[in-house]
Amino acid sequence: GQQVMQIPQYQHVQEGEDFTTYCNSSTTLSNIQWYKQRPGGHPVFLIQLVKSGEVKKQKRLTFQFGEAKKNSSLHITATQTTDVGTYFCAVPDQTGANNLFFGTGTRLTVIP
Amino acid sequence: DGGITQSPKYLFRKEGQNVTLSCEQNLNHDAMYWYRQDPGQGLRLIYYSQIVNDFQKGDIAEGYSVSREKKESFPLTVTSAQKNPTAFYLCASSQAGRLYEQYFGPGTRLTVT
């Protein structure tokens, strides 16, 4: 079946430290999306990457799509307590269906 | 106010009973999805629908059923055949196609005892 590895599974950081989560696919991707789910909440779309080597920034968040379009990363600079939550990558279903396959997520805890 | 609504937020049922979870959207989206999330886990696709009166099984469809009679509505029935139904259920919608983001409802936490 389709596999999307997301690492690490958990990350604890002191407030102010940086954080990075990685998403790796065994197949070439047409695009990748990132979502954030706050504790007790629902996933919220953050961004989509489409082009090889693409880098997009949202304030302290930097998203990157690998040159081979098989991996992606989300980097948060100087974490804040508001960054707490689980970050998911989502990729197109490799069967060709028009739905997404979500990674297992990285749960971020920020220690004040 | 546009968005997706799911009701109820919390639902308790006895084992052996069927239960239907509601999902309504007013975003005019063609595609709708149902996911299951277990504690500390990712999202697993149960069913999805790209158009009214059509739907497809996802990765874990056994023990679940859906209908899509209206564009706005995509109810999920958790049947007694589902062996481990206690979970957090999330409904989402999007424009049809792979390049569109999904909008999620607030979810329903189902507990079956």
CSV table of C-alpha atoms in Angstrom, one decimal, chain B residues 6-113:
chain,number,residue,atom,x,y,z
B,6,GLN,CA,-20.7,18.0,12.1
B,7,SER,CA,-23.1,16.9,14.8
B,8,PRO,CA,-23.1,16.0,17.5
B,9,LYS,CA,-19.7,16.8,18.9
B,10,TYR,CA,-19.9,13.8,21.3
B,11,LEU,CA,-21.9,10.7,20.8
B,12,PHE,CA,-22.3,7.7,23.1
B,13,ARG,CA,-23.8,4.4,22.0
B,14,LYS,CA,-24.2,0.9,23.2
B,15,GLU,CA,-22.5,-1.9,21.3
B,16,GLY,CA,-24.7,-3.5,18.7
B,17,GLN,CA,-26.5,-0.2,17.7
B,18,ASN,CA,-26.1,1.5,14.4
B,19,VAL,CA,-25.3,5.2,14.6
B,20,THR,CA,-25.4,8.0,11.9
B,21,LEU,CA,-23.0,10.9,12.0
B,22,SER,CA,-24.1,14.1,10.3
B,23,CYS,CA,-21.9,16.2,7.9
B,24,GLU,CA,-23.2,19.3,6.1
B,25,GLN,CA,-21.3,21.8,4.1
B,26,ASN,CA,-22.3,25.1,2.5
B,27,LEU,CA,-19.1,25.7,0.6
B,28,ASN,CA,-20.5,24.4,-2.7
B,29,HIS,CA,-17.9,21.7,-2.8
B,30,ASP,CA,-18.4,18.7,-5.0
B,31,ALA,CA,-16.1,16.3,-3.1
B,32,MET,CA,-16.7,15.1,0.5
B,33,TYR,CA,-14.7,12.7,2.7
B,34,TRP,CA,-14.9,10.8,5.9
B,35,TYR,CA,-11.9,10.1,8.0
B,36,ARG,CA,-11.3,8.2,11.2
B,37,GLN,CA,-8.7,9.2,13.7
B,38,ASP,CA,-7.6,7.1,16.7
B,39,PRO,CA,-5.6,8.6,19.6
B,40,GLY,CA,-2.2,9.7,18.6
B,41,GLN,CA,-2.8,8.4,15.0
B,42,GLY,CA,-3.1,9.9,11.6
B,43,LEU,CA,-6.2,10.2,9.4
B,44,ARG,CA,-7.5,7.1,7.7
B,45,LEU,CA,-10.0,7.5,4.8
B,46,ILE,CA,-13.3,5.7,5.3
B,47,TYR,CA,-15.4,6.8,2.3
B,48,TYR,CA,-15.3,9.6,-0.2
B,49,SER,CA,-17.6,11.1,-2.8
B,50,GLN,CA,-16.6,13.2,-5.8
B,51,ILE,CA,-20.2,13.9,-6.9
B,52,VAL,CA,-23.8,13.5,-5.8
B,53,ASN,CA,-25.1,10.0,-5.9
B,54,ASP,CA,-21.6,8.5,-6.2
B,55,PHE,CA,-19.1,7.4,-3.6
B,56,GLN,CA,-16.1,5.1,-3.2
B,57,LYS,CA,-14.6,3.1,-0.4
B,58,GLY,CA,-11.5,4.3,1.2
B,59,ASP,CA,-8.9,2.3,3.1
B,60,ILE,CA,-11.1,1.2,6.0
B,61,ALA,CA,-14.7,1.1,4.7
B,62,GLU,CA,-15.7,-2.2,6.4
B,63,GLY,CA,-18.5,-1.7,8.9
B,64,TYR,CA,-19.4,1.8,7.6
B,65,SER,CA,-21.9,3.0,5.0
B,66,VAL,CA,-22.6,6.4,3.5
B,67,SER,CA,-25.0,8.2,1.2
B,68,ARG,CA,-24.7,11.3,-1.0
B,69,GLU,CA,-28.2,12.3,-2.0
B,70,LYS,CA,-27.5,16.0,-1.8
B,71,LYS,CA,-24.4,18.0,-2.6
B,72,GLU,CA,-24.4,19.6,0.9
B,73,SER,CA,-24.7,16.4,2.9
B,74,PHE,CA,-22.7,13.2,3.4
B,75,PRO,CA,-23.9,11.2,6.4
B,76,LEU,CA,-21.8,8.3,7.7
B,77,THR,CA,-23.4,5.3,9.4
B,78,VAL,CA,-21.3,3.3,11.8
B,79,THR,CA,-22.9,-0.1,11.8
B,80,SER,CA,-22.8,-2.8,14.4
B,81,ALA,CA,-20.4,-4.7,12.1
B,82,GLN,CA,-17.6,-2.2,12.8
B,83,LYS,CA,-15.6,-4.1,15.4
B,84,ASN,CA,-13.9,-1.1,17.0
B,85,PRO,CA,-16.1,2.0,16.4
B,86,THR,CA,-14.8,4.2,19.2
B,87,ALA,CA,-12.9,7.0,17.5
B,88,PHE,CA,-12.8,10.6,16.4
B,89,TYR,CA,-14.6,11.0,13.1
B,90,LEU,CA,-13.8,13.9,10.8
B,91,CYS,CA,-15.7,15.0,7.7
B,92,ALA,CA,-14.0,17.1,5.0
B,93,SER,CA,-14.9,18.7,1.7
B,94,SER,CA,-13.0,20.2,-1.2
B,95,GLN,CA,-13.4,21.2,-4.8
B,96,ALA,CA,-13.1,18.1,-7.0
B,97,GLY,CA,-9.5,17.3,-8.0
B,98,ARG,CA,-6.2,16.5,-6.4
B,99,LEU,CA,-4.8,20.1,-6.2
B,100,TYR,CA,-7.5,21.5,-3.9
B,101,GLU,CA,-7.1,21.7,-0.1
B,102,GLN,CA,-9.6,20.0,2.2
B,103,TYR,CA,-11.7,21.8,4.7
B,104,PHE,CA,-12.5,19.9,7.8
B,105,GLY,CA,-15.5,19.9,10.1
B,106,PRO,CA,-15.0,20.0,13.9
B,107,GLY,CA,-15.4,16.3,14.2
B,108,THR,CA,-17.6,13.8,16.2
B,109,ARG,CA,-16.1,11.8,19.1
B,110,LEU,CA,-18.0,8.5,19.1
B,111,THR,CA,-17.8,6.2,22.2
B,112,VAL,CA,-19.3,2.8,22.0
B,113,THR,CA,-19.5,0.7,25.2
